[in-house]
mmCIF file of C-alpha atoms in Angstrom:
data_model
loop_
_atom_site.group_PDB
_atom_site.id
_atom_site.type_symbol
_atom_site.label_atom_id
_atom_site.label_comp_id
_atom_site.label_asym_id
_atom_site.label_seq_id
_atom_site.Cartn_x
_atom_site.Cartn_y
_atom_site.Cartn_z
ATOM 1 C CA ALA A 229 -187.472 -100.345 57.299
ATOM 2 C CA GLN A 230 -185.550 -97.215 58.107
ATOM 3 C CA SER A 231 -183.613 -96.383 61.235
ATOM 4 C CA VAL A 232 -180.772 -94.221 62.454
ATOM 5 C CA THR A 233 -178.209 -94.889 65.136
ATOM 6 C CA GLN A 234 -176.402 -92.054 66.822
ATOM 7 C CA LEU A 235 -173.157 -93.517 68.022
ATOM 8 C CA ASP A 236 -172.549 -91.159 70.938
ATOM 9 C CA SER A 237 -175.109 -90.171 73.541
ATOM 10 C CA HIS A 238 -172.872 -87.385 74.846
ATOM 11 C CA VAL A 239 -170.043 -85.400 73.253
ATOM 12 C CA SER A 240 -167.967 -82.809 75.068
ATOM 13 C CA VAL A 241 -165.678 -80.353 73.275
ATOM 14 C CA SER A 242 -163.867 -77.161 74.147
ATOM 15 C CA GLU A 243 -164.928 -73.903 72.597
ATOM 16 C CA GLY A 244 -163.076 -73.324 69.326
ATOM 17 C CA THR A 245 -162.336 -77.010 68.678
ATOM 18 C CA PRO A 246 -163.978 -79.168 65.995
ATOM 19 C CA VAL A 247 -167.283 -80.945 66.512
ATOM 20 C CA LEU A 248 -168.083 -84.442 65.210
ATOM 21 C CA LEU A 249 -171.455 -86.055 65.890
ATOM 22 C CA ARG A 250 -171.780 -89.514 64.372
ATOM 23 C CA CYS A 251 -174.811 -91.066 62.740
ATOM 24 C CA ASN A 252 -175.303 -94.318 60.847
ATOM 25 C CA TYR A 253 -178.478 -95.060 58.957
ATOM 26 C CA SER A 254 -180.333 -98.067 57.654
ATOM 27 C CA SER A 255 -182.781 -97.706 54.794
ATOM 28 C CA SER A 256 -184.303 -99.947 52.176
ATOM 29 C CA TYR A 257 -184.901 -96.859 50.041
ATOM 30 C CA SER A 258 -182.576 -94.149 48.831
ATOM 31 C CA PRO A 259 -182.699 -92.159 52.061
ATOM 32 C CA SER A 260 -183.422 -88.559 52.842
ATOM 33 C CA LEU A 261 -181.507 -87.589 55.960
ATOM 34 C CA PHE A 262 -181.696 -84.629 58.291
ATOM 35 C CA TRP A 263 -180.038 -83.188 61.344
ATOM 36 C CA TYR A 264 -182.214 -81.305 63.811
ATOM 37 C CA VAL A 265 -181.091 -79.360 66.883
ATOM 38 C CA GLN A 266 -183.050 -78.858 70.078
ATOM 39 C CA HIS A 267 -181.947 -76.181 72.517
ATOM 40 C CA PRO A 268 -183.229 -76.409 76.090
ATOM 41 C CA ASN A 269 -186.887 -75.442 76.318
ATOM 42 C CA LYS A 270 -187.000 -74.598 72.624
ATOM 43 C CA GLY A 271 -188.476 -76.287 69.587
ATOM 44 C CA LEU A 272 -186.691 -78.522 67.118
ATOM 45 C CA GLN A 273 -184.875 -76.632 64.384
ATOM 46 C CA LEU A 274 -183.621 -78.038 61.095
ATOM 47 C CA LEU A 275 -179.843 -77.749 60.691
ATOM 48 C CA LEU A 276 -179.494 -79.354 57.268
ATOM 49 C CA LYS A 277 -180.892 -82.034 54.988
ATOM 50 C CA TYR A 278 -179.690 -84.465 52.340
ATOM 51 C CA THR A 279 -182.093 -85.423 49.579
ATOM 52 C CA SER A 280 -179.897 -87.181 46.980
ATOM 53 C CA ALA A 281 -178.272 -84.081 45.547
ATOM 54 C CA ALA A 282 -174.725 -83.111 46.629
ATOM 55 C CA THR A 283 -173.284 -85.525 49.190
ATOM 56 C CA LEU A 284 -171.698 -82.715 51.205
ATOM 57 C CA VAL A 285 -174.503 -80.673 52.699
ATOM 58 C CA LYS A 286 -174.028 -77.293 54.302
ATOM 59 C CA GLY A 287 -176.411 -76.109 56.982
ATOM 60 C CA ILE A 288 -176.981 -73.217 59.295
ATOM 61 C CA ASN A 289 -174.521 -71.921 61.887
ATOM 62 C CA GLY A 290 -171.485 -73.414 60.139
ATOM 63 C CA PHE A 291 -172.567 -77.050 60.389
ATOM 64 C CA GLU A 292 -172.177 -79.517 57.538
ATOM 65 C CA ALA A 293 -172.678 -83.221 56.983
ATOM 66 C CA GLU A 294 -171.428 -85.704 54.422
ATOM 67 C CA PHE A 295 -173.567 -88.523 53.076
ATOM 68 C CA LYS A 296 -171.428 -91.659 52.595
ATOM 69 C CA LYS A 297 -173.410 -94.483 51.055
ATOM 70 C CA SER A 298 -170.556 -97.014 51.308
ATOM 71 C CA GLU A 299 -170.372 -96.431 55.056
ATOM 72 C CA THR A 300 -174.101 -95.769 55.575
ATOM 73 C CA SER A 301 -173.107 -92.700 57.535
ATOM 74 C CA PHE A 302 -174.227 -89.080 57.799
ATOM 75 C CA HIS A 303 -171.913 -87.499 60.348
ATOM 76 C CA LEU A 304 -172.377 -83.873 61.430
ATOM 77 C CA THR A 305 -169.335 -81.630 61.717
ATOM 78 C CA LYS A 306 -168.397 -78.068 62.539
ATOM 79 C CA PRO A 307 -164.851 -76.697 62.375
ATOM 80 C CA SER A 308 -165.027 -74.602 65.534
ATOM 81 C CA ALA A 309 -167.507 -75.026 68.375
ATOM 82 C CA HIS A 310 -169.247 -72.066 69.948
ATOM 83 C CA MET A 311 -170.804 -71.969 73.384
ATOM 84 C CA SER A 312 -174.210 -71.453 71.769
ATOM 85 C CA ASP A 313 -173.881 -74.840 70.021
ATOM 86 C CA ALA A 314 -174.539 -76.662 73.296
ATOM 87 C CA ALA A 315 -177.789 -78.529 72.663
ATOM 88 C CA GLU A 316 -179.334 -81.893 71.783
ATOM 89 C CA TYR A 317 -178.778 -83.033 68.202
ATOM 90 C CA PHE A 318 -180.912 -85.550 66.357
ATOM 91 C CA CYS A 319 -180.093 -87.474 63.217
ATOM 92 C CA VAL A 320 -183.273 -88.242 61.299
ATOM 93 C CA VAL A 321 -184.316 -90.368 58.330
ATOM 94 C CA THR A 322 -187.626 -89.905 56.565
ATOM 95 C CA ARG A 323 -190.056 -92.444 55.209
ATOM 96 C CA PRO A 324 -190.470 -91.431 51.551
ATOM 97 C CA ASN A 325 -194.219 -91.800 51.007
ATOM 98 C CA THR A 326 -195.506 -90.062 54.094
ATOM 99 C CA GLY A 327 -192.537 -87.963 55.115
ATOM 100 C CA LYS A 328 -192.774 -89.170 58.686
ATOM 101 C CA LEU A 329 -189.513 -88.604 60.501
ATOM 102 C CA ILE A 330 -187.649 -91.383 62.299
ATOM 103 C CA PHE A 331 -185.358 -89.915 64.937
ATOM 104 C CA GLY A 332 -182.203 -91.229 66.497
ATOM 105 C CA GLN A 333 -181.803 -91.242 70.253
ATOM 106 C CA GLY A 334 -179.993 -87.922 70.235
ATOM 107 C CA THR A 335 -176.513 -86.680 71.101
ATOM 108 C CA THR A 336 -175.999 -84.100 73.811
ATOM 109 C CA LEU A 337 -173.276 -81.658 72.833
ATOM 110 C CA GLN A 338 -171.506 -79.947 75.706
ATOM 111 C CA VAL A 339 -169.187 -77.030 74.910
ATOM 112 C CA LYS A 340 -166.690 -76.114 77.595
ATOM 113 C CA PRO A 341 -165.146 -72.638 77.803
ATOM 114 C CA GLY B 249 -194.609 -65.153 59.555
ATOM 115 C CA ALA B 250 -196.110 -67.140 62.394
ATOM 116 C CA GLY B 251 -194.721 -70.573 63.080
ATOM 117 C CA VAL B 252 -196.416 -73.658 64.436
ATOM 118 C CA SER B 253 -198.123 -73.001 67.738
ATOM 119 C CA GLN B 254 -199.297 -75.483 70.344
ATOM 120 C CA THR B 255 -201.565 -75.036 73.318
ATOM 121 C CA PRO B 256 -201.366 -75.463 76.203
ATOM 122 C CA SER B 257 -197.616 -75.314 76.728
ATOM 123 C CA ASN B 258 -198.018 -77.362 79.898
ATOM 124 C CA LYS B 259 -200.798 -79.658 81.019
ATOM 125 C CA VAL B 260 -200.980 -81.447 84.336
ATOM 126 C CA THR B 261 -203.745 -83.969 84.770
ATOM 127 C CA GLU B 262 -204.688 -86.890 86.941
ATOM 128 C CA LYS B 263 -204.599 -90.519 85.928
ATOM 129 C CA GLY B 264 -207.819 -91.490 84.185
ATOM 130 C CA LYS B 265 -208.718 -88.009 82.940
ATOM 131 C CA TYR B 266 -209.275 -86.899 79.353
ATOM 132 C CA VAL B 267 -207.010 -84.310 77.706
ATOM 133 C CA GLU B 268 -206.948 -82.407 74.445
ATOM 134 C CA LEU B 269 -203.821 -80.912 72.910
ATOM 135 C CA ARG B 270 -204.097 -78.352 70.127
ATOM 136 C CA CYS B 271 -201.829 -77.603 67.172
ATOM 137 C CA ASP B 272 -202.052 -74.590 64.850
ATOM 138 C CA PRO B 273 -199.866 -75.261 61.787
ATOM 139 C CA ILE B 274 -198.251 -72.732 59.527
ATOM 140 C CA SER B 275 -200.910 -71.205 57.298
ATOM 141 C CA GLY B 276 -201.243 -73.063 54.011
ATOM 142 C CA HIS B 277 -199.380 -76.174 55.152
ATOM 143 C CA THR B 278 -201.381 -79.210 54.144
ATOM 144 C CA ALA B 279 -199.324 -81.855 55.944
ATOM 145 C CA LEU B 280 -199.413 -82.082 59.745
ATOM 146 C CA TYR B 281 -197.615 -84.512 62.037
ATOM 147 C CA TRP B 282 -197.807 -85.385 65.717
ATOM 148 C CA TYR B 283 -194.817 -86.814 67.580
ATOM 149 C CA ARG B 284 -194.229 -87.752 71.201
ATOM 150 C CA GLN B 285 -190.926 -87.210 72.982
ATOM 151 C CA SER B 286 -190.310 -89.026 76.240
ATOM 152 C CA LEU B 287 -187.595 -87.859 78.604
ATOM 153 C CA GLY B 288 -184.135 -88.540 77.192
ATOM 154 C CA GLN B 289 -185.452 -89.946 73.920
ATOM 155 C CA GLY B 290 -185.858 -88.782 70.368
ATOM 156 C CA PRO B 291 -189.346 -87.884 69.174
ATOM 157 C CA GLU B 292 -191.513 -90.779 67.982
ATOM 158 C CA PHE B 293 -194.076 -90.496 65.230
ATOM 159 C CA LEU B 294 -197.743 -90.734 66.181
ATOM 160 C CA ILE B 295 -199.922 -89.665 63.242
ATOM 161 C CA TYR B 296 -199.788 -87.847 59.904
ATOM 162 C CA PHE B 297 -202.556 -85.801 58.276
ATOM 163 C CA GLN B 298 -202.716 -84.788 54.643
ATOM 164 C CA GLY B 299 -205.492 -82.244 54.556
ATOM 165 C CA THR B 300 -208.371 -83.421 56.707
ATOM 166 C CA GLY B 301 -207.643 -87.129 56.608
ATOM 167 C CA ALA B 302 -205.270 -89.206 58.681
ATOM 168 C CA ALA B 303 -202.964 -90.676 56.048
ATOM 169 C CA ASP B 304 -200.906 -92.675 58.535
ATOM 170 C CA ASP B 305 -201.890 -93.342 62.153
ATOM 171 C CA SER B 306 -199.566 -96.289 62.658
ATOM 172 C CA GLY B 307 -197.731 -94.585 65.514
ATOM 173 C CA LEU B 308 -200.703 -94.168 67.825
ATOM 174 C CA PRO B 309 -199.890 -96.471 70.752
ATOM 175 C CA ASN B 310 -203.453 -97.669 71.460
ATOM 176 C CA ASP B 311 -207.091 -96.735 71.056
ATOM 177 C CA ARG B 312 -206.958 -94.231 73.891
ATOM 178 C CA PHE B 313 -205.223 -91.874 71.472
ATOM 179 C CA PHE B 314 -207.133 -90.126 68.718
ATOM 180 C CA ALA B 315 -206.491 -87.061 66.563
ATOM 181 C CA VAL B 316 -208.638 -84.951 64.281
ATOM 182 C CA ARG B 317 -208.152 -82.176 61.761
ATOM 183 C CA PRO B 318 -211.704 -81.379 60.634
ATOM 184 C CA GLU B 319 -211.005 -78.363 58.424
ATOM 185 C CA GLY B 320 -207.521 -79.236 57.282
ATOM 186 C CA SER B 321 -205.840 -76.670 59.476
ATOM 187 C CA VAL B 322 -205.943 -76.907 63.281
ATOM 188 C CA SER B 323 -205.482 -80.370 64.734
ATOM 189 C CA THR B 324 -206.389 -81.754 68.139
ATOM 190 C CA LEU B 325 -204.765 -84.772 69.750
ATOM 191 C CA LYS B 326 -207.103 -86.415 72.232
ATOM 192 C CA ILE B 327 -206.074 -88.827 74.952
ATOM 193 C CA GLN B 328 -208.685 -90.729 76.943
ATOM 194 C CA ARG B 329 -208.194 -92.348 80.356
ATOM 195 C CA THR B 330 -204.698 -90.948 80.690
ATOM 196 C CA GLU B 331 -201.989 -93.094 82.262
ATOM 197 C CA ARG B 332 -198.745 -92.068 83.925
ATOM 198 C CA GLY B 333 -196.863 -93.525 80.978
ATOM 199 C CA ASP B 334 -198.485 -90.924 78.718
ATOM 200 C CA SER B 335 -196.358 -88.228 80.361
ATOM 201 C CA ALA B 336 -194.168 -86.735 77.626
ATOM 202 C CA VAL B 337 -193.758 -83.719 75.382
ATOM 203 C CA TYR B 338 -196.167 -83.850 72.471
ATOM 204 C CA LEU B 339 -194.813 -82.152 69.367
ATOM 205 C CA CYS B 340 -196.636 -80.987 66.292
ATOM 206 C CA ALA B 341 -195.022 -80.240 62.947
ATOM 207 C CA SER B 342 -196.336 -78.976 59.645
ATOM 208 C CA ARG B 343 -194.951 -79.226 56.141
ATOM 209 C CA GLY B 344 -195.593 -77.318 52.943
ATOM 210 C CA LYS B 345 -196.379 -78.645 49.484
ATOM 211 C CA GLY B 346 -192.805 -79.456 48.512
ATOM 212 C CA GLY B 347 -193.214 -83.196 48.920
ATOM 213 C CA SER B 348 -192.397 -85.705 51.623
ATOM 214 C CA THR B 349 -188.798 -84.531 52.002
ATOM 215 C CA ASP B 350 -189.740 -80.902 52.449
ATOM 216 C CA THR B 351 -188.839 -79.349 55.774
ATOM 217 C CA GLN B 352 -191.085 -80.021 58.740
ATOM 218 C CA TYR B 353 -191.451 -77.062 61.077
ATOM 219 C CA PHE B 354 -191.982 -77.951 64.700
ATOM 220 C CA GLY B 355 -193.978 -76.229 67.367
ATOM 221 C CA PRO B 356 -192.652 -75.736 70.899
ATOM 222 C CA GLY B 357 -194.572 -78.735 72.203
ATOM 223 C CA THR B 358 -197.035 -79.445 74.982
ATOM 224 C CA ARG B 359 -195.555 -80.972 78.111
ATOM 225 C CA LEU B 360 -198.111 -83.424 79.504
ATOM 226 C CA THR B 361 -197.724 -84.657 83.054
ATOM 227 C CA VAL B 362 -200.057 -87.363 84.321
ATOM 228 C CA LEU B 363 -200.062 -87.668 88.106
#
């Protein structure tokens, strides 16, 4: 079975400082992992995905994530937070045959001026 | 081009009533998914269509929930005898032909409130 655990329900950073959102996964298959972002009253948007190619994945808006098999982690980072980054972030693993997405509980990112 | 659209955006109903939620996927996308997002939670899978057939309906919580996709495009999620616990945002996503790891594109959701 596959699952993801987002280690922080809420992260608060100051504008211009680094962002780290933590995610651990569990998968009996070689996993495909995603990060999605959800801004208030807007739809889910894909930030980036890992599908067994390069372990360091670059996404939109300056975000990146590193797949670490030894640590079963897929943490999301950004060097410098922007006010517009304030949103809910979901770490996601996919079931390989159907592609159904299994979401973590989400991390709320707050960016303070 | 047009993204995934869902109607209505909001639906308020009374306990025991029947509701239908509609999803229009991206044109040409053969895979369609329904998810449900309760307040403060991540979305949870309900059902997956490949073409016209439900390939995986393991996430439907009980037999009050049913979904169809008769022509392999638009899908309708149907909920009978609604309960207050059905209140949530219902999300639809579609995926192209790139395989199971291809990107799923989400609609804005339908917020269902059962009074």
